[in-house]
Coordinates of C-alpha atoms in Angstrom, one line a residue:
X1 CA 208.8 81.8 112.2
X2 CA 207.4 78.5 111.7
X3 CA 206.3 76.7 108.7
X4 CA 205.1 72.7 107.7
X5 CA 205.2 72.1 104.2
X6 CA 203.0 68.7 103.5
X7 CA 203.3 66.8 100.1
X8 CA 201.0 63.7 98.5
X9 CA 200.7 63.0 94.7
X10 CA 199.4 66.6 93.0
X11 CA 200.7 68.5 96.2
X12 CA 204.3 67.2 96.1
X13 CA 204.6 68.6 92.6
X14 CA 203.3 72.2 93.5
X15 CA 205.1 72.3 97.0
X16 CA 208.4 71.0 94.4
X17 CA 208.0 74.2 92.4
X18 CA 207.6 76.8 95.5
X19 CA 211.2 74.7 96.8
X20 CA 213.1 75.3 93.9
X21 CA 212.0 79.1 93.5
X22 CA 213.0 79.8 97.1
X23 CA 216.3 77.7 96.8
X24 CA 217.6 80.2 94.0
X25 CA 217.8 83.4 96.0
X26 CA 218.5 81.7 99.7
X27 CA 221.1 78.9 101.2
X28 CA 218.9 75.5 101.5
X29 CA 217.4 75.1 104.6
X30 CA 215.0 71.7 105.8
X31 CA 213.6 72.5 109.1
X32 CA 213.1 69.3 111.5
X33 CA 209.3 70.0 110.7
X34 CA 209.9 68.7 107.0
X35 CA 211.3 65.7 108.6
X36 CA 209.4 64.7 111.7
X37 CA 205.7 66.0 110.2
X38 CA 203.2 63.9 111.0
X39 CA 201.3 61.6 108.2
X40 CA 197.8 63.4 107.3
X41 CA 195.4 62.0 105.1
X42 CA 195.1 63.4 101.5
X43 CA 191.8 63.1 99.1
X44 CA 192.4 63.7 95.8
X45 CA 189.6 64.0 93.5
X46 CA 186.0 64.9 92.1
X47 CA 182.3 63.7 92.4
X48 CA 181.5 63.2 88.5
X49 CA 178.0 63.5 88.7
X50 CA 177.4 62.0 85.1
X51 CA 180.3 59.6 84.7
X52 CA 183.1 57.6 86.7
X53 CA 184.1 58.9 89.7
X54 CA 187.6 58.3 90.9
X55 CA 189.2 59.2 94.1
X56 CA 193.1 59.0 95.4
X57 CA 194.0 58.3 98.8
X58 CA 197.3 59.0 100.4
X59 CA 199.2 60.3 102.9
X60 CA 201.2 63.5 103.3
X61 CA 205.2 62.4 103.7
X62 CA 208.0 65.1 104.0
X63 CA 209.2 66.7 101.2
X64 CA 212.7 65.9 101.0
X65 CA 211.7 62.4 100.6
X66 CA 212.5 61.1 97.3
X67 CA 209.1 58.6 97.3
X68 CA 205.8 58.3 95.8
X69 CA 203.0 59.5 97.9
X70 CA 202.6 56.6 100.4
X71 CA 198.5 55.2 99.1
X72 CA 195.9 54.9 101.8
X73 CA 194.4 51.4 101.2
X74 CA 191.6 49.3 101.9
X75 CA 189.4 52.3 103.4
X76 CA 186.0 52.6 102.8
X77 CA 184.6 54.9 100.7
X78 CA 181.5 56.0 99.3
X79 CA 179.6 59.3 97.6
X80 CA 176.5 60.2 99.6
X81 CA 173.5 62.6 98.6
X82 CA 172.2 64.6 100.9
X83 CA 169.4 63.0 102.5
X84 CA 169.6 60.3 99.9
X85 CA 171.2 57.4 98.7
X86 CA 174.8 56.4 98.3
X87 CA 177.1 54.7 96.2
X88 CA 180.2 52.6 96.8
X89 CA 183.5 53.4 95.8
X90 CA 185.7 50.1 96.1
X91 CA 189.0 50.3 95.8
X92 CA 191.0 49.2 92.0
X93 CA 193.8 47.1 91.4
X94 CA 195.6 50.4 92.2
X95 CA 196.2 50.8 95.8
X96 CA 194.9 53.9 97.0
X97 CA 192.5 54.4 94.3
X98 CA 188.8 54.3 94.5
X99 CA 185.9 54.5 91.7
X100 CA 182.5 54.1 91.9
X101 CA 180.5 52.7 88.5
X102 CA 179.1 55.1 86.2
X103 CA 176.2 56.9 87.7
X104 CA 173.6 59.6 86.6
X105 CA 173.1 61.8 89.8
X106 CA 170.2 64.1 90.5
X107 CA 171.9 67.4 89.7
X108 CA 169.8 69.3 91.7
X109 CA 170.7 67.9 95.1
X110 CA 173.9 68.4 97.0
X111 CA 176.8 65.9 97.4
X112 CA 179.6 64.5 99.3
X113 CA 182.2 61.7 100.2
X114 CA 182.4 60.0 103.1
X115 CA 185.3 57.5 104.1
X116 CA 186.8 55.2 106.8
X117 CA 190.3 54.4 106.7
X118 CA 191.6 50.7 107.8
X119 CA 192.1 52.4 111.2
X120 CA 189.1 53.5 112.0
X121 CA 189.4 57.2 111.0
X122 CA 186.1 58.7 110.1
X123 CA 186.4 61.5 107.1
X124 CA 183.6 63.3 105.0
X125 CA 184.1 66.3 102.8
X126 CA 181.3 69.0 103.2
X127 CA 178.2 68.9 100.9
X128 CA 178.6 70.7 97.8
X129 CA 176.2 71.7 94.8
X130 CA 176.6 69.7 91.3
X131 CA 178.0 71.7 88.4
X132 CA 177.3 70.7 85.0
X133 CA 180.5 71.6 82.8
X134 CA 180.2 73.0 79.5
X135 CA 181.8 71.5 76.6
X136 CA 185.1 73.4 75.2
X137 CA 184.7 74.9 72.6
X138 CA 188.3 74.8 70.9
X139 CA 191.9 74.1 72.3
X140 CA 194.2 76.0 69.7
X141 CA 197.6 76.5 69.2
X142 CA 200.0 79.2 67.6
X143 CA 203.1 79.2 66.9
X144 CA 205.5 82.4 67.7
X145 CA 208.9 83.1 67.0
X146 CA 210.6 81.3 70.6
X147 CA 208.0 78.6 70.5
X148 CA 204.8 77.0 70.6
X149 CA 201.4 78.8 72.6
X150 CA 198.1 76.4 73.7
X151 CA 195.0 78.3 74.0
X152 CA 191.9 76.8 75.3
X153 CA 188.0 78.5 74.4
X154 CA 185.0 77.8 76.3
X155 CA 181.4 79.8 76.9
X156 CA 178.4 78.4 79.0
X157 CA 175.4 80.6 77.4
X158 CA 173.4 79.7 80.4
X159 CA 175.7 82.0 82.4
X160 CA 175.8 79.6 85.3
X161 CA 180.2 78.3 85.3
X162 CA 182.1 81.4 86.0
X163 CA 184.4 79.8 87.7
X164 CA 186.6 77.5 85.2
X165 CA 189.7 75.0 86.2
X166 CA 191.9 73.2 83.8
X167 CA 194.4 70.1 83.5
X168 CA 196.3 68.7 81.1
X169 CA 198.1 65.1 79.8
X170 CA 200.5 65.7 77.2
X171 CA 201.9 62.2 74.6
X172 CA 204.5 62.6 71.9
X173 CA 206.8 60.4 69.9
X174 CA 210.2 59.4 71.2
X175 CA 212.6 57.7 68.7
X176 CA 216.0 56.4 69.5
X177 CA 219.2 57.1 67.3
X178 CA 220.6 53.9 67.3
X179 CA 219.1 50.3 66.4
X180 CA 222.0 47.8 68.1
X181 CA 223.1 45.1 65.1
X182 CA 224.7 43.0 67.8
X183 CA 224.2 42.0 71.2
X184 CA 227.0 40.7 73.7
X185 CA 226.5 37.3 75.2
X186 CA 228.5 37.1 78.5
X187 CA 228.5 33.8 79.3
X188 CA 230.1 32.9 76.0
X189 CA 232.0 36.2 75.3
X190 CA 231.1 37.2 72.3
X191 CA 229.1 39.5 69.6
X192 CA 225.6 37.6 68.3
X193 CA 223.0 39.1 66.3
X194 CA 220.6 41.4 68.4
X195 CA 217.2 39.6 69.1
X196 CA 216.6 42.0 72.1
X197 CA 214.1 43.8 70.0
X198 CA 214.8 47.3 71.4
X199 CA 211.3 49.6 69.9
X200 CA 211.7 52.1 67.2
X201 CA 209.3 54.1 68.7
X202 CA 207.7 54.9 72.3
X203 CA 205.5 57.4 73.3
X204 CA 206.4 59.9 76.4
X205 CA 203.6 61.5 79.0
X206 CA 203.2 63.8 81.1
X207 CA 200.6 65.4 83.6
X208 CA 200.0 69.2 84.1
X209 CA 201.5 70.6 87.4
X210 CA 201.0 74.1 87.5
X211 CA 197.5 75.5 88.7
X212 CA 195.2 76.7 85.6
X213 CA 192.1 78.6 86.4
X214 CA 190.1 81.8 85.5
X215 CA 186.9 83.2 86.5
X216 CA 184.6 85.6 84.3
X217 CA 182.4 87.0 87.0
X218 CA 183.7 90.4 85.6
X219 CA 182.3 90.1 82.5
X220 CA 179.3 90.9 80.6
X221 CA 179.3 87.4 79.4
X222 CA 180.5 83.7 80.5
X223 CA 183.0 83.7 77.7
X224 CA 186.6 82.2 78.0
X225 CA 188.9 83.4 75.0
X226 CA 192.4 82.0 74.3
X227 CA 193.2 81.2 78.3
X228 CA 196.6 80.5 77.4
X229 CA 197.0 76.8 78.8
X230 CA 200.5 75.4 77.9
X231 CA 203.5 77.1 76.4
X232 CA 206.5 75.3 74.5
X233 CA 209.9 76.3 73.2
X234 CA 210.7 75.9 70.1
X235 CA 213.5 73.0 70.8
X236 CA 211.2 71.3 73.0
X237 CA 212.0 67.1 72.5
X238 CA 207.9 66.8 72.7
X239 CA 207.7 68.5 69.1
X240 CA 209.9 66.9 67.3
X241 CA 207.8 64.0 65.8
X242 CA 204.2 64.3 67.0
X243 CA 202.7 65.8 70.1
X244 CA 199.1 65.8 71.1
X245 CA 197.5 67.5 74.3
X246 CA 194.3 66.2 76.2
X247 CA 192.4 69.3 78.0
X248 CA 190.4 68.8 80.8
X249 CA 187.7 71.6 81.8
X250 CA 186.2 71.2 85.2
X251 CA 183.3 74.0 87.0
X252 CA 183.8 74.9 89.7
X253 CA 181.4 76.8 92.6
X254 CA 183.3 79.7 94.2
X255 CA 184.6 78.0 97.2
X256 CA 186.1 75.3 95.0
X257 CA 187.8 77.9 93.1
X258 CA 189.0 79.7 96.4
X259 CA 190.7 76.6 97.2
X260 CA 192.5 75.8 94.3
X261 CA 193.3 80.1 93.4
X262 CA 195.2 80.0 97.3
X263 CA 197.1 76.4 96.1
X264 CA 198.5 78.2 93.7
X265 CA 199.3 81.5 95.1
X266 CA 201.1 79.7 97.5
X267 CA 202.7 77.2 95.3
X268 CA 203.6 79.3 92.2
X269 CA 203.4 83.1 92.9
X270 CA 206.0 83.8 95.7
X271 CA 209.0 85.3 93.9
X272 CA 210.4 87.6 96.9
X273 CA 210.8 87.6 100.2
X274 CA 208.3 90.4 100.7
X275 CA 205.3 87.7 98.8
X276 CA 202.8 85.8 100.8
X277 CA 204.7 82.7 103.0
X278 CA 203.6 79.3 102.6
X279 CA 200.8 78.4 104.4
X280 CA 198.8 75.2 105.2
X281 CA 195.8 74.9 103.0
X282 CA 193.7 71.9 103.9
X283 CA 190.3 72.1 101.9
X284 CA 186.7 70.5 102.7
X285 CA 187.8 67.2 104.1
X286 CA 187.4 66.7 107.9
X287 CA 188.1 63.7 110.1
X288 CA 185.0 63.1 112.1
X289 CA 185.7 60.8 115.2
X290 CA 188.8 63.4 115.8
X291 CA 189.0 66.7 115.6
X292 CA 192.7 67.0 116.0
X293 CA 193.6 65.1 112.6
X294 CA 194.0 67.1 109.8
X295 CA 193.3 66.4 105.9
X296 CA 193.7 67.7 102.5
X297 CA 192.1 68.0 99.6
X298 CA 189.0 69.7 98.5
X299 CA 186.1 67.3 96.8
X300 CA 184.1 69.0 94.6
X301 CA 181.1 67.6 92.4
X302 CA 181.1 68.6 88.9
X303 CA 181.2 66.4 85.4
X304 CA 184.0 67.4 83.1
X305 CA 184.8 68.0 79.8
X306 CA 187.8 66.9 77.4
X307 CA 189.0 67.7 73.9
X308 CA 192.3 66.2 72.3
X309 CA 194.2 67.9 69.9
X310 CA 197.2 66.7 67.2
X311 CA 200.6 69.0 66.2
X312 CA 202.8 67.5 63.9
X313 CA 206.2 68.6 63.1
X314 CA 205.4 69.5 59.5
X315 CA 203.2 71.5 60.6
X316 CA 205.4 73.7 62.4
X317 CA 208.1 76.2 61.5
X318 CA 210.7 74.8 59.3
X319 CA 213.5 77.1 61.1
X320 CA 212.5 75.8 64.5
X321 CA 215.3 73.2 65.7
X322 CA 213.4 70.3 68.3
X323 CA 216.0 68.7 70.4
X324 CA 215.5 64.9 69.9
X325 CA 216.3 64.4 73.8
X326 CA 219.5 62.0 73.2
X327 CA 221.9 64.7 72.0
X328 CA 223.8 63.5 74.8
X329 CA 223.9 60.0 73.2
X330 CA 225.5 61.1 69.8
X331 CA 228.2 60.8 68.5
X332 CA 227.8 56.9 69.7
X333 CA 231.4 56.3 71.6
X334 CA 233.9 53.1 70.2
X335 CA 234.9 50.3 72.4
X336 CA 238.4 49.1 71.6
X337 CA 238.6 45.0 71.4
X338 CA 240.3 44.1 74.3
X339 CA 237.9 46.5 76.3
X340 CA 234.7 44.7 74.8
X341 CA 234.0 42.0 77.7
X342 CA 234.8 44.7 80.4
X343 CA 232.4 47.1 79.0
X344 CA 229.0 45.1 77.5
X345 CA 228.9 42.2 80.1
X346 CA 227.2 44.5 82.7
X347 CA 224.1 44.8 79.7
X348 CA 224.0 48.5 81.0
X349 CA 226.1 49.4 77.5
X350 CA 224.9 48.4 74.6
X351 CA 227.1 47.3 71.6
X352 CA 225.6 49.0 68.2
X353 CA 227.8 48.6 65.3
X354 CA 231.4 46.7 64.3
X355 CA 234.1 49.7 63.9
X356 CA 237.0 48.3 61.3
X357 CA 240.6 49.9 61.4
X358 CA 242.3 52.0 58.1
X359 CA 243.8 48.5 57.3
X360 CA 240.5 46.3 57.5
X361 CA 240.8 44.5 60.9
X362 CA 238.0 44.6 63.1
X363 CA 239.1 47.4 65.9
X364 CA 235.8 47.5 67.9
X365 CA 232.3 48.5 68.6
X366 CA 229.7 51.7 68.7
X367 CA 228.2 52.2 71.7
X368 CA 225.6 54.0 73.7
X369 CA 224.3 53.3 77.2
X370 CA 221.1 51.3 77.5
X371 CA 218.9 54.8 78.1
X372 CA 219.8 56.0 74.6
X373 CA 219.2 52.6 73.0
X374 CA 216.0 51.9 75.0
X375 CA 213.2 54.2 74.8
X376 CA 211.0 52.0 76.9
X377 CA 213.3 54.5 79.6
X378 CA 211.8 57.3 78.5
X379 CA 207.9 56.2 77.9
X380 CA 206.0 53.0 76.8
X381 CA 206.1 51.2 73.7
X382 CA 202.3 50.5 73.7
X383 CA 200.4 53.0 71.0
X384 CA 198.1 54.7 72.8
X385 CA 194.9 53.9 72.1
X386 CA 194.0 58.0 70.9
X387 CA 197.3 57.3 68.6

């Protein structure tokens, strides 16, 4: 039996997760497809009917390649209404990304994108109905006794969503244990005062993976009560200062939601060898001049919604102990003097503090390598804006 498994940006990560689960009951095993799979066009994105609309473009590239998702560039791409009018889409200063201005579309008529790649590939994904997305009502959180539970609340009293989809950026503090005193000049050989101005502080962030959706076509009412959204343990690194957590609810029409419920059946579910296999799930993107060429991606056009919440560490349980994410870095090791020059001149060690023998002679130097001295390798050192 044969199988291609096809990864770009959002698809890498999900096709990552269904790898790892099936490479911890079975030997590893890359068929040639994975390596020899043809490059396919992938479309990332929403029509924001009352906002900024932004769209991805990349290729599909084999999974066991160790790469960002090679961007589609200077293609031409627009949002058309049915019938209507249309609206460029010009590509940023990021390559592969595309965003139109901030529009105000009729929300009555139906949608879609249309694109030409550099090569003369034709695409368009098929018309779809606007969805207005309701506001959330709450994002919560609780904490239990292995860790911390994110719930997110939303209604539409119209009785018109049903189908909900969420996604998630987390930020939180990161502080390194050591501030260096000295610095090592190799040109001269020798211990200076540290002017490298290593942060104090950076902030860490990361992007939802997983696939988060429910539906409430079974109930009386269009009600969504504590979906539980994002779950943390109780030594998480992310909790340990401040953490905050920016929810993003999108509607979704029921072939929208089809798409993204089989991406992550296929992605996340399979936990035996009797579940579903992978399969190839393309979407509502087709190439027009050739019927042969495949794409993925599903574009749908619906506004979204967004609501930021703030967890300190105070206000968590006292007994809970947050890794700091550099208890490999501590204790800081010592660098004996006549291994000083060997050790700093590369810059990739960093020289803390002066260690002075029992007798009162200066024996050497604390230590760390430049990850657990730098946080700028473990986030930014710009505040965020939100912070």
């Amino acid at each position: 039996m044969k199988f291609t498994l096809y990864a770009s940006g959002r698809q890498m990560t999900l096709w990552g997760l269904l790898l790892v689960m099936l490479s911890g009951c079975i030997d590893e095993y890359m068929p040639d497809a994975i390596s020899t799979a043809k490059s396919h066009l992938v479309v990332d994105g929403f029509i924001n009917p009352t906002g900024i609309t932004t769209i991805t473009l990349s290729r599909t590239y084999p999974v066991g390649l160790n790469s960002p998702p090679p961007p589609e560039t200077k293609a031409t791409v627009y949002i058309e209404q049915e019938g209507g009018n249309r609206y460029a889409m010009p590509e940023t200063a990021t390559k592969g990304t595309y965003q139109s201005a901030s529009l105000k579309l009729d929300m009555s008529k139906p949608y879609h994108l249309r694109l030409t790649t550099a090569a003369g590939k034709q695409y368009a994904s098929e018309y779809v109905a606007a969805k207005l997305t309701p506001p959330i009502d709450n994002v919560r959180w609780q904490a239990a006794a292995d860790g911390l539970n994110i719930y997110v609340n939303s209604h539409d009293a119209k009785n018109t969503t049903q189908y909900y989809r969420w996604e998630y950026e987390e930020t939180w503090e990161i502080m390194p244990p050591f501030r260096p005193l000295y610095e090592y000049n190799r040109f001269t050989r020798q211990m200076v005062p540290n002017t490298a101005g290593y942060p104090s502080i950076c902030w860490g962030t990361a992007k939802s993976s997983a696939v988060a959706l429910t539906k409430t076509t079974s109930l009386s009412q269009d009600i969504v009560a504590d979906f539980p959204l994002r779950s943390l343990a109780s030594t998480e690194s992310p909790l340990r200062y401040r953490y905050s957590i920016l929810v993003k609810q999108y509607a979704h029409t029921p072939e929208e939601y089809a798409y993204w419920s089989q991406l992550k059946k296929t992605t996340e579910d399979i936990g035996t060898l009797f579940d579903p296999l992978p399969s190839q799930i393309t979407g509502n993107v087709r190439c027009l001049n050739d019927t042969e060429e495949l794409a993925f991606g599903y574009v749908g056009a619906h506004s979204a919604a967004e609501k930021r919440i703030f967890i300190s560490r105070s206000q968590l349980p006292g007994t809970w102990f947050i890794n700091t994410g550099y208890e490999k870095c501590v204790p800081p090791d010592t660098i004996e003097m006549k291994y000083v020059d060997a050790t700093f001149k590369s810059g990739l060690v960093v020289p803390i503090a002066d260690v002075y023998s029992k007798s009162g002679g200066l024996r050497g130097y604390t230590a760390a390598g430049l990850d657990c001295i730098d946080c700028r390798k473990r986030g930014s050192a710009v505040r965020p804006v939100f912070w």
